[in-house]
C-alpha cells in the first residue's frame, strides 16, 4: 500500500491469474471449488481463507472492498448491491428493538424512509437533529441511544456536519458514529480520520461516476464490520461480481475525475452567484457558504454538487428543468454528464411541505450535479434555461 490515494486506487489490484493479465478479469462465478472435502470443511469452519460462494465473497468484490478500505483508511468492509443496502445493513446489523438513533434531519430520502417507516416496526426509534447545530445534539441523547446517523455534505442542501465534534460526542456517549460519505467520496473527505466509526457509500454516484451501476459499501473497524458481514451474508444484498469489477476500474480515475468535477463546480458556483434571478447559490467552497471554514477544514475540495434557489417557486423550478437542452433531467448524480434535478417535485416529493422545509428543501431549489463537459457549455445551457423559464 502506498501513502498516496491515486496509487492505491490503481495498484490495489488482485493477484494475477495464470494468464498474467494486466487488467483484472471478471469472475462471474457463483461458487468456488475445493481440492478435497477436508479443505472445504476448513474453509467453512473459517480455519482457512478461501472463496466459497459469491454471496459471501468473490475476487472482484474483495478487490473493490480492499481498495475502498485503503482509500478510506479502514480495516475492513463489505460491498452491497446498492447504496441503500449499505445504509440499511449498517443500521440493521447494529441495532435491536428498544434502541434509539440520533439522526441528522438532512439525510437522503430513502434513509429518511428507513428511519421513519421501517425501523419503528422493529421498535427502533429516532430523533432528528439540525446538522449545523451540533451543540444542541447532546440534550437529545437518551440512555438507549446507540447510533448517530449522519450525512455530510447533505443531499441536496449541502449542509455540513462538524466531524470532529460529532466524533467527540459519539465517544463520550459510547455511540456508533455512522456517516454517509457519498457526496464527498474518500478523495475529498475521510470521516474515519476524524473519528467516525462506520462509513457508508452509494458507489452508484461519484465512485462509479459514469452512471452505469448500482453499488454500496460499508467500511470501518474489524470489530464493527463483523456484524455487518454476518448480516449481509445471511440476508443477501450481495454486489454482483460484474458491478464490483466495473467499480474497481472506476476508482482508478476517481481522483482525476473529482479534481475536474470540483473545478467545474466551483467555477459554475462563482458564475451563478453573480447571476440575477437566483436567490441563493450554495457550494461548500464558496466563501458565502455558511460553513465555509468547516468545509475548508474537513474537505479537500467542495465536491461536484452546486445547489441554487430560483425565484418563482415550484412552477419556476419545473420550467427551468424543461428549458434545459444539454444537461440531463435524471434522478442520479455523480456522472460525467451534468444532471439537474428539482427535489421538491421528485426525490423529496413524498415528504410533507413541513418536512421538506425542515430538511432545507425549498420549492425553488435546484440541484446541479456538475459533470465533466466543458464548463462553458454547462454554463450556456444553465443561462439559456434561466432566461427561457422566467
Ligand atoms: C443515492 C444516494 C443513496 C442511495 O444509494 P443507491 O445506490 O441509489 O441505493 C444514499 N445516500 C446518498 C447521499 C445518496 O446520494
Tab-separated table of C-alpha atoms in Angstrom, residues 109-317:
chain	number	residue	atom	x	y	z
A	109	UNK	CA	-34.761	10.482	1.145
A	110	UNK	CA	-34.697	6.676	1.446
A	111	UNK	CA	-32.649	6.850	4.666
A	112	UNK	CA	-35.454	9.026	5.999
A	113	UNK	CA	-37.987	6.337	4.979
A	114	UNK	CA	-35.958	3.640	6.793
A	115	UNK	CA	-35.835	5.763	9.951
A	116	UNK	CA	-39.485	6.822	9.926
A	117	UNK	CA	-41.320	3.877	8.286
A	118	UNK	CA	-39.279	0.698	8.727
A	119	UNK	CA	-37.193	0.813	11.909
A	120	UNK	CA	-40.195	1.762	14.117
A	121	UNK	CA	-41.829	-1.574	13.125
A	122	UNK	CA	-38.982	-3.308	14.925
A	123	UNK	CA	-39.121	-0.976	17.914
A	124	UNK	CA	-36.216	1.253	16.927
A	125	UNK	CA	-36.882	4.963	17.405
A	126	UNK	CA	-35.048	8.070	16.276
A	127	UNK	CA	-34.775	11.787	16.956
A	128	UNK	CA	-33.844	14.243	14.216
A	129	UNK	CA	-31.349	16.990	14.954
A	130	UNK	CA	-30.224	20.015	12.945
A	131	UNK	CA	-26.936	19.054	11.233
A	132	UNK	CA	-25.399	22.519	11.579
A	133	UNK	CA	-26.322	22.894	15.274
A	134	UNK	CA	-24.164	20.208	16.782
A	135	UNK	CA	-24.080	21.899	20.187
A	136	UNK	CA	-27.801	21.140	20.612
A	137	UNK	CA	-27.498	17.397	19.931
A	138	UNK	CA	-26.433	16.214	23.370
A	139	UNK	CA	-29.737	17.008	25.044
A	140	UNK	CA	-31.475	14.546	22.684
A	141	UNK	CA	-29.273	11.628	23.665
A	142	UNK	CA	-31.216	9.030	25.660
A	143	UNK	CA	-29.943	6.115	27.769
A	144	UNK	CA	-30.867	3.795	24.859
A	145	UNK	CA	-29.276	5.915	22.112
A	146	UNK	CA	-26.934	3.662	20.186
A	147	UNK	CA	-26.095	5.244	16.855
A	148	UNK	CA	-25.514	8.581	15.115
A	149	UNK	CA	-26.795	8.515	11.522
A	150	UNK	CA	-25.245	11.391	9.605
A	151	UNK	CA	-24.516	12.639	6.128
A	152	UNK	CA	-22.063	15.385	5.161
A	153	UNK	CA	-22.354	17.250	2.866
A	154	UNK	CA	-26.076	16.567	2.793
A	155	UNK	CA	-28.193	15.880	-0.251
A	156	UNK	CA	-29.333	18.294	-1.658
A	157	UNK	CA	-28.937	21.136	0.877
A	158	UNK	CA	-25.112	20.830	1.159
A	159	UNK	CA	-25.180	21.259	4.926
A	160	UNK	CA	-22.023	20.065	6.652
A	161	UNK	CA	-21.565	18.292	9.958
A	162	UNK	CA	-18.554	19.047	12.112
A	163	UNK	CA	-16.994	15.573	12.025
A	164	UNK	CA	-14.530	16.195	14.842
A	165	UNK	CA	-17.271	17.403	17.217
A	166	UNK	CA	-19.622	14.584	16.192
A	167	UNK	CA	-16.874	12.066	16.987
A	168	UNK	CA	-16.245	13.615	20.419
A	169	UNK	CA	-19.948	13.419	21.276
A	170	UNK	CA	-20.180	9.873	19.986
A	171	UNK	CA	-17.180	8.745	22.057
A	172	UNK	CA	-18.474	10.431	25.184
A	173	UNK	CA	-21.770	8.523	24.989
A	174	UNK	CA	-20.458	5.257	23.547
A	175	UNK	CA	-22.390	5.571	20.275
A	176	UNK	CA	-21.641	4.213	16.825
A	177	UNK	CA	-20.906	7.177	14.556
A	178	UNK	CA	-22.271	6.110	11.162
A	179	UNK	CA	-21.853	8.510	8.245
A	180	UNK	CA	-22.903	8.510	4.587
A	181	UNK	CA	-19.842	9.849	2.725
A	182	UNK	CA	-21.410	9.603	-0.727
A	183	UNK	CA	-21.231	13.291	-1.635
A	184	UNK	CA	-17.584	13.680	-0.713
A	185	UNK	CA	-16.039	10.300	-1.678
A	186	UNK	CA	-12.882	9.272	0.217
A	187	UNK	CA	-10.875	11.529	-2.111
A	188	UNK	CA	-12.432	14.684	-0.670
A	189	UNK	CA	-13.161	13.613	2.923
A	190	UNK	CA	-12.087	10.744	5.179
A	191	UNK	CA	-14.519	10.606	8.125
A	192	UNK	CA	-12.627	7.778	9.893
A	193	UNK	CA	-9.638	10.133	10.279
A	194	UNK	CA	-11.905	12.483	12.244
A	195	UNK	CA	-13.211	9.689	14.483
A	196	UNK	CA	-16.222	8.235	12.661
A	197	UNK	CA	-16.887	4.506	13.225
A	198	UNK	CA	-18.714	3.389	10.079
A	199	UNK	CA	-18.621	4.999	6.637
A	200	UNK	CA	-21.283	4.054	4.100
A	201	UNK	CA	-21.345	4.854	0.413
A	202	UNK	CA	-23.611	4.832	-2.528
A	203	UNK	CA	-20.884	3.913	-5.017
A	204	UNK	CA	-23.535	4.409	-7.701
A	205	UNK	CA	-22.678	8.098	-7.655
A	206	UNK	CA	-19.174	9.601	-7.913
A	207	UNK	CA	-17.321	6.363	-7.266
A	208	UNK	CA	-18.623	4.834	-10.483
A	209	UNK	CA	-19.012	8.318	-11.858
A	210	UNK	CA	-20.326	7.177	-15.201
A	211	UNK	CA	-23.915	6.291	-14.400
A	212	UNK	CA	-23.606	2.563	-15.104
A	213	UNK	CA	-24.048	0.510	-11.955
A	214	UNK	CA	-25.665	0.489	-8.531
A	215	UNK	CA	-23.412	-0.391	-5.612
A	216	UNK	CA	-22.871	0.302	-1.928
A	217	UNK	CA	-20.047	-0.021	0.585
A	218	UNK	CA	-19.687	-0.077	4.355
A	219	UNK	CA	-16.237	0.288	5.911
A	220	UNK	CA	-14.920	0.606	9.448
A	221	UNK	CA	-13.043	-1.332	12.117
A	222	UNK	CA	-12.909	-5.155	12.011
A	223	UNK	CA	-14.995	-5.262	15.166
A	224	UNK	CA	-17.834	-3.155	13.745
A	225	UNK	CA	-17.746	-4.715	10.270
A	226	UNK	CA	-18.006	-8.314	11.540
A	227	UNK	CA	-21.726	-7.978	12.485
A	228	UNK	CA	-22.348	-6.206	9.160
A	229	UNK	CA	-20.721	-9.098	7.288
A	230	UNK	CA	-22.865	-11.599	9.230
A	231	UNK	CA	-25.975	-9.586	8.366
A	232	UNK	CA	-25.224	-9.248	4.638
A	233	UNK	CA	-24.040	-12.879	4.268
A	234	UNK	CA	-27.288	-14.221	5.611
A	235	UNK	CA	-29.731	-11.664	4.225
A	236	UNK	CA	-28.097	-11.491	0.776
A	237	UNK	CA	-27.746	-7.920	-0.621
A	238	UNK	CA	-24.538	-9.066	-2.373
A	239	UNK	CA	-22.909	-6.946	-5.086
A	240	UNK	CA	-22.611	-8.664	-8.462
A	241	UNK	CA	-19.006	-9.508	-9.468
A	242	UNK	CA	-19.503	-7.626	-12.721
A	243	UNK	CA	-20.501	-4.419	-10.945
A	244	UNK	CA	-17.637	-4.853	-8.471
A	245	UNK	CA	-15.211	-5.205	-11.403
A	246	UNK	CA	-16.658	-2.085	-13.049
A	247	UNK	CA	-16.457	-0.110	-9.796
A	248	UNK	CA	-12.881	-1.113	-9.139
A	249	UNK	CA	-11.949	0.193	-12.606
A	250	UNK	CA	-13.862	3.410	-11.909
A	251	UNK	CA	-11.832	4.000	-8.759
A	252	UNK	CA	-8.665	4.113	-10.868
A	253	UNK	CA	-9.804	7.501	-12.210
A	254	UNK	CA	-11.655	8.791	-9.131
A	255	UNK	CA	-9.001	11.356	-8.154
A	256	UNK	CA	-8.668	12.924	-11.603
A	257	UNK	CA	-12.420	12.897	-12.167
A	258	UNK	CA	-13.145	14.507	-8.803
A	259	UNK	CA	-10.492	17.193	-9.396
A	260	UNK	CA	-12.268	18.215	-12.602
A	261	UNK	CA	-15.792	17.878	-11.174
A	262	UNK	CA	-14.755	20.184	-8.325
A	263	UNK	CA	-13.027	22.665	-10.639
A	264	UNK	CA	-16.108	22.877	-12.885
A	265	UNK	CA	-18.447	23.096	-9.884
A	266	UNK	CA	-16.519	25.925	-8.222
A	267	UNK	CA	-16.364	27.889	-11.472
A	268	UNK	CA	-20.115	27.445	-12.086
A	269	UNK	CA	-20.937	28.328	-8.483
A	270	UNK	CA	-18.936	31.566	-8.820
A	271	UNK	CA	-20.772	32.481	-12.028
A	272	UNK	CA	-24.217	31.507	-10.700
A	273	UNK	CA	-23.677	33.615	-7.601
A	274	UNK	CA	-23.364	36.702	-9.817
A	275	UNK	CA	-26.391	35.803	-11.943
A	276	UNK	CA	-29.585	37.847	-11.426
A	277	UNK	CA	-32.756	35.814	-10.779
A	278	UNK	CA	-31.023	33.357	-8.484
A	279	UNK	CA	-31.827	33.937	-4.841
A	280	UNK	CA	-29.100	31.734	-3.439
A	281	UNK	CA	-26.123	29.708	-4.630
A	282	UNK	CA	-24.715	27.078	-2.303
A	283	UNK	CA	-21.336	25.415	-2.687
A	284	UNK	CA	-19.146	24.354	0.259
A	285	UNK	CA	-16.027	26.045	-1.153
A	286	UNK	CA	-17.722	29.387	-1.900
A	287	UNK	CA	-16.821	31.859	0.874
A	288	UNK	CA	-20.547	32.709	1.105
A	289	UNK	CA	-21.412	29.146	2.241
A	290	UNK	CA	-22.449	29.404	5.924
A	291	UNK	CA	-20.000	26.613	6.815
A	292	UNK	CA	-17.149	27.629	4.502
A	293	UNK	CA	-14.499	27.361	7.236
A	294	UNK	CA	-15.650	23.918	8.282
A	295	UNK	CA	-15.612	22.820	4.642
A	296	UNK	CA	-12.018	24.037	4.312
A	297	UNK	CA	-11.091	22.161	7.457
A	298	UNK	CA	-12.521	18.736	6.706
A	299	UNK	CA	-12.779	18.561	2.908
A	300	UNK	CA	-10.048	18.615	0.274
A	301	UNK	CA	-12.334	20.377	-2.232
A	302	UNK	CA	-16.013	21.309	-2.367
A	303	UNK	CA	-17.419	18.356	-4.332
A	304	UNK	CA	-19.392	18.207	-7.554
A	305	UNK	CA	-22.801	19.435	-6.412
A	306	UNK	CA	-23.975	23.036	-6.644
A	307	UNK	CA	-27.400	23.972	-5.330
A	308	UNK	CA	-29.286	27.071	-6.414
A	309	UNK	CA	-32.571	28.645	-5.421
A	310	UNK	CA	-34.515	30.099	-8.336
A	311	UNK	CA	-37.100	32.846	-7.891
A	312	UNK	CA	-40.647	31.742	-8.635
A	313	UNK	CA	-41.039	28.597	-6.539
A	314	UNK	CA	-42.108	25.148	-7.639
A	315	UNK	CA	-43.517	26.218	-11.031
A	316	UNK	CA	-40.327	28.068	-11.991
A	317	UNK	CA	-38.272	25.070	-10.928
